[in-house]
Every structure is written in C-alpha cells, then in structure tokens.
mmCIF file of C-alpha atoms in Angstrom:
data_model
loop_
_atom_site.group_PDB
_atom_site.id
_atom_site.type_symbol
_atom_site.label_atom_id
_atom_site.label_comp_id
_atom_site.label_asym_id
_atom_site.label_seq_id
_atom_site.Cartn_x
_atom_site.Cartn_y
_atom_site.Cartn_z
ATOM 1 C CA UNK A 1 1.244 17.755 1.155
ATOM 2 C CA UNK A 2 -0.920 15.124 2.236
ATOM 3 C CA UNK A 3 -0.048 13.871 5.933
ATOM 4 C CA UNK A 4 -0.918 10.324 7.238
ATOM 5 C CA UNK A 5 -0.095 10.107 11.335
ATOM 6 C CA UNK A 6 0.325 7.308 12.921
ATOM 7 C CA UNK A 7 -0.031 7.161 17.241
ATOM 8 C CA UNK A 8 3.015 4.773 17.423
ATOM 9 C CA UNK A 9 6.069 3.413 15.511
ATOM 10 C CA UNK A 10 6.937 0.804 17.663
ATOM 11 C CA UNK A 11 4.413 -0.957 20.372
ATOM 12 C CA UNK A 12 5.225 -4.283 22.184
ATOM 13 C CA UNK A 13 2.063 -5.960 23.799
ATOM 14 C CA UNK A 14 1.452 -8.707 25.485
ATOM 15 C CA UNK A 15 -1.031 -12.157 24.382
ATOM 16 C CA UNK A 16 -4.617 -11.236 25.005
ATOM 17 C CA UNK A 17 -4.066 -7.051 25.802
ATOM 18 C CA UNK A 18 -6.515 -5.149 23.690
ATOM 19 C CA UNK A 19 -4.350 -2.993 20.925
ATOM 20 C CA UNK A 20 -5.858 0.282 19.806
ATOM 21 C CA UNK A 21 -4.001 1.839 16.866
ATOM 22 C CA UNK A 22 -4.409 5.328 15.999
ATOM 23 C CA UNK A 23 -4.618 6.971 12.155
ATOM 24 C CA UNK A 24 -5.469 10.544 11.835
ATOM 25 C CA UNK A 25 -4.897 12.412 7.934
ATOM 26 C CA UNK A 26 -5.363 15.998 7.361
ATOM 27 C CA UNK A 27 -6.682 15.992 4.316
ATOM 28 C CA UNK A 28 -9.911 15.727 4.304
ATOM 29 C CA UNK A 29 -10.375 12.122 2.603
ATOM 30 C CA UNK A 30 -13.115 9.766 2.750
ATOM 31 C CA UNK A 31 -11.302 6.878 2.321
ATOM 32 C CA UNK A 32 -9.471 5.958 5.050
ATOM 33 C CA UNK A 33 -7.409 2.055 5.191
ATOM 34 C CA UNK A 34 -5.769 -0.072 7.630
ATOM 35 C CA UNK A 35 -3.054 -3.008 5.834
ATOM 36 C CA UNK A 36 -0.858 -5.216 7.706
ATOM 37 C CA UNK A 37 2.192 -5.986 5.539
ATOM 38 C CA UNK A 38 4.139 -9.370 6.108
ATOM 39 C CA UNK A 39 7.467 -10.582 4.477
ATOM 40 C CA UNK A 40 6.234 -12.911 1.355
ATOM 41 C CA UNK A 41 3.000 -11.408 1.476
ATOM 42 C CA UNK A 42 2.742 -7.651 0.704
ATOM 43 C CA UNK A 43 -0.071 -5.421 1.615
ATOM 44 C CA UNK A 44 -3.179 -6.857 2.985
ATOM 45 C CA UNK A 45 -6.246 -5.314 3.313
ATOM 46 C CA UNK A 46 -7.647 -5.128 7.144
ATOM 47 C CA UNK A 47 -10.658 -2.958 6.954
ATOM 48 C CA UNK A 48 -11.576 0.266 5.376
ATOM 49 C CA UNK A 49 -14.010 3.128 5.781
ATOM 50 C CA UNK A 50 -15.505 5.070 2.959
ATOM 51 C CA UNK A 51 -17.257 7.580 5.400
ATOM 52 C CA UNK A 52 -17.542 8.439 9.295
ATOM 53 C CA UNK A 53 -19.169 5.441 10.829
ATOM 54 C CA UNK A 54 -18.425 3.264 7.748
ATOM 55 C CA UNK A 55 -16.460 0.596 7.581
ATOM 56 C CA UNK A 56 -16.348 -2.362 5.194
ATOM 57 C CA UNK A 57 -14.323 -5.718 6.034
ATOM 58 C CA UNK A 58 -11.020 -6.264 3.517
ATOM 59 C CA UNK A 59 -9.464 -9.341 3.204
ATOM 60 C CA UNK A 60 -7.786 -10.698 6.576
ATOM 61 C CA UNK A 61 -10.481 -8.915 8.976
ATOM 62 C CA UNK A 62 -10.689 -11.493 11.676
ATOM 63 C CA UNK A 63 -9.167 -10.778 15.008
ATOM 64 C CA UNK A 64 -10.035 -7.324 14.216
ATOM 65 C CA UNK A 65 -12.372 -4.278 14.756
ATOM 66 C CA UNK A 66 -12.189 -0.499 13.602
ATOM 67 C CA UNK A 67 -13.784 2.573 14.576
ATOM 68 C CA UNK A 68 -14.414 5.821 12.575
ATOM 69 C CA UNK A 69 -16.371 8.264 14.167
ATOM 70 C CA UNK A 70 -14.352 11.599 12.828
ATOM 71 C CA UNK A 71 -13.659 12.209 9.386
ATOM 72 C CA UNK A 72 -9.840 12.225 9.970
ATOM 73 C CA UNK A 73 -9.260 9.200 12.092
ATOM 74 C CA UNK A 74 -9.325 5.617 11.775
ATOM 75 C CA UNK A 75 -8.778 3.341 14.700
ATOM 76 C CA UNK A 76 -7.755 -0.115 14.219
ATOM 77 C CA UNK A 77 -8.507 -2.342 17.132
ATOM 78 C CA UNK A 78 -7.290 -5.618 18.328
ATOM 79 C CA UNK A 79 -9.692 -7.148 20.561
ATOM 80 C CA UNK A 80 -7.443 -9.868 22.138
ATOM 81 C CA UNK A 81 -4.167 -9.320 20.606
ATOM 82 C CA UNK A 82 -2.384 -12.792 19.102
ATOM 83 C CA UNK A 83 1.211 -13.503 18.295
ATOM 84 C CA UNK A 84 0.449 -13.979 14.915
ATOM 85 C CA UNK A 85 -0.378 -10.644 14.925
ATOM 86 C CA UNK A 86 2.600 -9.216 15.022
ATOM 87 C CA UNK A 87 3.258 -6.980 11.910
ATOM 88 C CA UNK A 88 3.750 -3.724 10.558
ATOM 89 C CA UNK A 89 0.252 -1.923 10.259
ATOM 90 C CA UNK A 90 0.208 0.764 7.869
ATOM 91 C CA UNK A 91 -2.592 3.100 7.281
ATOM 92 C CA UNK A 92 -3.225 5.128 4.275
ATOM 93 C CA UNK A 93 -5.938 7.509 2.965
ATOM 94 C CA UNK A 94 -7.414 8.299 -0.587
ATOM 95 C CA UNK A 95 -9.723 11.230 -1.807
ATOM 96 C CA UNK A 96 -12.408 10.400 -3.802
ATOM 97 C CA UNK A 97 -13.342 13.623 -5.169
ATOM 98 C CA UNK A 98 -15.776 12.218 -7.463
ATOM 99 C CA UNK A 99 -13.449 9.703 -8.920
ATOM 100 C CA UNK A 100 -12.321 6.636 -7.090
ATOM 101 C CA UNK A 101 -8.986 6.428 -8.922
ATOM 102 C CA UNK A 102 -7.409 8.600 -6.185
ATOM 103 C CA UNK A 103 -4.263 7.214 -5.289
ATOM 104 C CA UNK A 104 -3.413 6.386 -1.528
ATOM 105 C CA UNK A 105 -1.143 8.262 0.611
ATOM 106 C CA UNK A 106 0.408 6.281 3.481
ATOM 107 C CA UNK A 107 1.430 6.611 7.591
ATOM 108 C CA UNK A 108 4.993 5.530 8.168
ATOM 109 C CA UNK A 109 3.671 2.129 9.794
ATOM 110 C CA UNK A 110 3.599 0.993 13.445
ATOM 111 C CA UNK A 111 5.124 -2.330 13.812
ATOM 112 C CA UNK A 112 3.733 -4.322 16.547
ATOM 113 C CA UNK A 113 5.557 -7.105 18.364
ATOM 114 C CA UNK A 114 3.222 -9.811 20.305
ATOM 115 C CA UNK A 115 4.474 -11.421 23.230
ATOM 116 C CA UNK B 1 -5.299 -16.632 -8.347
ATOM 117 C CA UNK B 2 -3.764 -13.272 -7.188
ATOM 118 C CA UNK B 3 -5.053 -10.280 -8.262
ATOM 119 C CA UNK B 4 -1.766 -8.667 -8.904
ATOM 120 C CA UNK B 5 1.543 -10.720 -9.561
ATOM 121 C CA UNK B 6 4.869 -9.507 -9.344
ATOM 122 C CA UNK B 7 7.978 -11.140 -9.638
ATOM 123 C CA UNK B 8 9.546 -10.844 -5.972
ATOM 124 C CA UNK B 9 13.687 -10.552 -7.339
ATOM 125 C CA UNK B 10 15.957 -9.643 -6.221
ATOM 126 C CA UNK B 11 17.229 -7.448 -8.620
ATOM 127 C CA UNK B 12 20.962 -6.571 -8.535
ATOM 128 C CA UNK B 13 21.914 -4.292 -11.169
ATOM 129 C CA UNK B 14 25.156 -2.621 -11.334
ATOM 130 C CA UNK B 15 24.583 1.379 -11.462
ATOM 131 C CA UNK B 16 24.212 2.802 -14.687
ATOM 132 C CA UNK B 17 22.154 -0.392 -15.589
ATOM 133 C CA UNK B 18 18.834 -0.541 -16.960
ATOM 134 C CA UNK B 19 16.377 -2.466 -15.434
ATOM 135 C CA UNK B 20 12.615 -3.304 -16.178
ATOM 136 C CA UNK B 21 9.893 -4.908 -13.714
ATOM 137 C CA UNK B 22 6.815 -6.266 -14.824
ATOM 138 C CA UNK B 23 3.454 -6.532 -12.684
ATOM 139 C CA UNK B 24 0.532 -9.362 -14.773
ATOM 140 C CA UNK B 25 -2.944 -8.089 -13.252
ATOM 141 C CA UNK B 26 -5.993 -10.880 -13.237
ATOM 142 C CA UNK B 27 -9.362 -8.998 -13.616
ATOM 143 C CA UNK B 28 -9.796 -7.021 -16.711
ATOM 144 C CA UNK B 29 -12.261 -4.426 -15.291
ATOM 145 C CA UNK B 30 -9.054 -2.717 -13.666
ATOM 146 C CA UNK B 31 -8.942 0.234 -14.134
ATOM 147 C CA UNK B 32 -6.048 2.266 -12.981
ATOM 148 C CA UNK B 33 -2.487 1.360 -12.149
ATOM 149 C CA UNK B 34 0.210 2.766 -9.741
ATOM 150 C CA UNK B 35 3.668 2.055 -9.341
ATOM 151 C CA UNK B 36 4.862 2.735 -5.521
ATOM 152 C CA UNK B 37 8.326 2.652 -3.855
ATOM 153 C CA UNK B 38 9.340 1.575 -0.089
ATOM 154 C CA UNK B 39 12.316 1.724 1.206
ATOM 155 C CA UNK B 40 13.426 -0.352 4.147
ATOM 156 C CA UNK B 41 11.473 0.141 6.926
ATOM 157 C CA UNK B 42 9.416 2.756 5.458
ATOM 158 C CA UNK B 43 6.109 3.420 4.296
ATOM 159 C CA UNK B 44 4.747 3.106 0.541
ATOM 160 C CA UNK B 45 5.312 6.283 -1.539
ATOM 161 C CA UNK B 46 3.893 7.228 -4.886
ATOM 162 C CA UNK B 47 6.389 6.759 -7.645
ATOM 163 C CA UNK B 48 4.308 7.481 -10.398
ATOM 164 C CA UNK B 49 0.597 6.730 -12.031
ATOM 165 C CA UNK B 50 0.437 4.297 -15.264
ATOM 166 C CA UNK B 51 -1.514 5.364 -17.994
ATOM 167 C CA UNK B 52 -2.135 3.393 -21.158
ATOM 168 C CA UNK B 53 -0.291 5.781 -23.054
ATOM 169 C CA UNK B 54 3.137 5.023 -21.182
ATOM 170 C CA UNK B 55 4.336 8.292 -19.041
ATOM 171 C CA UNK B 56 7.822 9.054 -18.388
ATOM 172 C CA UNK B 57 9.299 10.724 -15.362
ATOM 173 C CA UNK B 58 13.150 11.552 -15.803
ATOM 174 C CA UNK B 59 14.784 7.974 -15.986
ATOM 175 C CA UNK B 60 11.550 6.213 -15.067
ATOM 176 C CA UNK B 61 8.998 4.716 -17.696
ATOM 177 C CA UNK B 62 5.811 3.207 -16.730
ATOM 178 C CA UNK B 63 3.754 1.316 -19.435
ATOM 179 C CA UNK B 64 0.422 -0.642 -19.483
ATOM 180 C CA UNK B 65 -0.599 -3.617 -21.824
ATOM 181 C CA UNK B 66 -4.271 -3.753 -21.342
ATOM 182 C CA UNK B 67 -4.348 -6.749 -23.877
ATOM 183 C CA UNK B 68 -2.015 -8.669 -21.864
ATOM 184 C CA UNK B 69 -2.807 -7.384 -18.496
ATOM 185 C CA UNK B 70 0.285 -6.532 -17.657
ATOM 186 C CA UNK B 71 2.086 -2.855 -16.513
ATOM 187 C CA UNK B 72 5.795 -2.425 -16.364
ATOM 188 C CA UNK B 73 8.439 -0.192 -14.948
ATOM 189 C CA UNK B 74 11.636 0.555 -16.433
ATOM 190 C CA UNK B 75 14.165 2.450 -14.832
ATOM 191 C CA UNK B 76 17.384 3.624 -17.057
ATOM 192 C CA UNK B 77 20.820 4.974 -15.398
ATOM 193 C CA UNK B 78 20.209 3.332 -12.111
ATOM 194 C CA UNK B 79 21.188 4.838 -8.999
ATOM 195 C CA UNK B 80 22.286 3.706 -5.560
ATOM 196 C CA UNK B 81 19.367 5.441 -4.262
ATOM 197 C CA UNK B 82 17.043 3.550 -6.706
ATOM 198 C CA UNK B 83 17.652 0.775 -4.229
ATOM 199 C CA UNK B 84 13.970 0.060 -3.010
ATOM 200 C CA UNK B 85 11.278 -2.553 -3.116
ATOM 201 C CA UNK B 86 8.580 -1.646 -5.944
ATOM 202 C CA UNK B 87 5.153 -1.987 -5.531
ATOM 203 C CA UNK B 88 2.469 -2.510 -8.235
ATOM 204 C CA UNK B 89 -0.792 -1.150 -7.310
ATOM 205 C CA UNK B 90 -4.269 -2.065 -9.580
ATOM 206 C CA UNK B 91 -7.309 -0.045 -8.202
ATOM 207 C CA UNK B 92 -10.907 -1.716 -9.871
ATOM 208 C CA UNK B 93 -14.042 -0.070 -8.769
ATOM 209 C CA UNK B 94 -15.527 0.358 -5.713
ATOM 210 C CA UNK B 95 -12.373 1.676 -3.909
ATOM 211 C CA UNK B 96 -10.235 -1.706 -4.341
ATOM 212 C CA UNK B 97 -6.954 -1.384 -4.131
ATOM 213 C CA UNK B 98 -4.779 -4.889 -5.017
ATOM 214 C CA UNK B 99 -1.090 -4.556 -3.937
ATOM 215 C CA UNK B 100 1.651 -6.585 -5.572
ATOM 216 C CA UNK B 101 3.795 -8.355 -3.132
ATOM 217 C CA UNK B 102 6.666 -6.010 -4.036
ATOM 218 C CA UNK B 103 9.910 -6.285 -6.465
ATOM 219 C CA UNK B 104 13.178 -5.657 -4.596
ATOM 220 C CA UNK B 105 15.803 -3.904 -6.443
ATOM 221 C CA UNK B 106 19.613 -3.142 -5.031
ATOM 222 C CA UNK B 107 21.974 -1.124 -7.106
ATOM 223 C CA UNK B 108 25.392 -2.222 -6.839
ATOM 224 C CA UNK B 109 28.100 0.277 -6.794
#
C-alpha cells in the first residue's frame, strides 16, 4: 500500500512565523503535490515537483515556497505565514512509471490555523 | 471557466436509493478521469478510475461521455456509509490534475 505521511495534523501559528510542512511517501514516486483545500473551493494546486530539486508553480503559489531535495519528501514552506492561510494542506504523490495517468495517493492533511 | 464542474448538493437520499452525480470537464485533450471519496475530515481516497467503456465496482458505476465532456457516478443500494463528499478528478498531460469542488452525499436512514 502506498503511504503518504504527513509531519503534523494539527499546527496553530502565529502572523508572520515561518511554517515548514513536512510530506514524506514511500513509494518511490516522482510526482510529489502540495493542495490547500477550502470550503467552496476544493483542491487547489500549491506547487508540485516532478523530480528531486524540481518544482513547478500550480495555481495559488504566492505566499509560498517548496523544497525537494530527497526523492521521498516534499516540504511546503510558508515564508511569513498569513491568516488567510489558514487551511487544510494535503499532500499527495503519483508514479509516473512511464505513463502520467497515475492516479494520486494522498496524506491525511494538516490543517493549519493562523493567528 | 473551471476546468472541472461539479454540482456541489447536497444529496440526501434515503438508503436503498439510487443516486447519480455528474462531473462536465472543459478541455477536450483530457485524458483520464477519477472518481475520489473524502469523508469528513479526511483525506481524498481512490474510489475508482473512469474509463470510456463505463466500469462497475459492486454498486458503483462510473461512465464517461467524451462527446459531451461529461463523467458520471452512479451509486445503487445506498448505504449509510456511502455518506461522503465525491470528488471528480480530470488528469490532461503534463501531470495536471483538475479537482472538482466535490459533491456531498448523506444517506438517510
């Protein structure tokens, strides 16, 4: 079975702290994904990384950076973190295995409240 | 326009009940289709993949109208633990995924 880990499920921060969030996967996937998911709006697409030390911008990428330097982990960092960050951040990763139609498999979320 | 459209619900079907969701996708270059499932407070799981043949899965049917752009879910003999929001998921190339916003469906006893 494919396992997505997430570093926290809950994290309460203050305006302006930096917020590192954590995504490792044992599955050896290239893709790796960061989403924030809001009430109204579904899924949205952060950043994501095709490869170590790749990363490509998704829709909503302002206000935040990521880091990939293993295979198996995915960092999602908030430089200067904003209430209107606050969210549930979910992380997923897909294999590409020659075929990009891999399906993604999913963390359980972190949901971050900012003061 | 949104790259994936879903209508939000609710859906409160009675159990036994059949129920259907459909998910209208904007770029014709799509090229596959998922159906997911979250529960409250969870993560996004897999329910099943959508091929244009339709696929069944015990009392779950997935379908896909390329003409119309469209894929749909139908679920027969509901369950109270059917009771989830569904997700429609359209992957084009180049890894990108589009998420529908999600269809909530409660199953009333």
């Amino acid at each position: 079975d494919v396992k997505v880990t997430q570093s926290s499920r809950y994290l309460v921060k203050r305006t302006g702290e930096k917020v590192f969030l954590e995504c490792v996967q044992d599955m050896d996937h290239e893709n790796m994904f960061w989403y924030r998911q809001d009430p109204g709006l579904g899924l949205r697409l952060i950043y994501f990384s095709y490869d170590v030390k790749m990363k490509e911008k998704g829709d909503i990428p302002e206000g935040y950076s990521v880091s990939r330097e293993k295979k198996e982990r995915f960092s999602l960092i908030l430089e200067s973190a904003s209430t209107n960050q606050t969210s549930m951040y979910l992380c997923a990763s897909s294999d590409t295995s020659g075929s990009w139609q891999e399906t993604q498999y999913f963390g359980p979320g972190t949901r971050l409240l900012v003061l | 326009r949104k790259e994936v459209e879903q209508d939000p619900g609710p859906f409160n079907v009675p159990e036994g009940a059949t129920v259907a969701f459909n998910c209208t996708y904007s770029n014709s270059a799509s090229q596959s289709f998922f159906w997911y499932r979250q529960d409250c407070r969870k993560e996004p799981k897999l329910l099943m993949s959508v091929y244009s043949s339709g696929n069944e899965d015990g009392r779950f049917t997935a379908q896909l109208n390329r003409a119309s752009q469209y894929i749909s879910l139908l679920i027969r003999d509901s369950k109270l633990s059917d009771s989830a929001t569904y997700l429609c998921v359209v992957i084009r190339t180049g890894n990108q995924f589009y998420f529908g916003t999600g269809t909530s469906l409660t199953v009333i006893p």
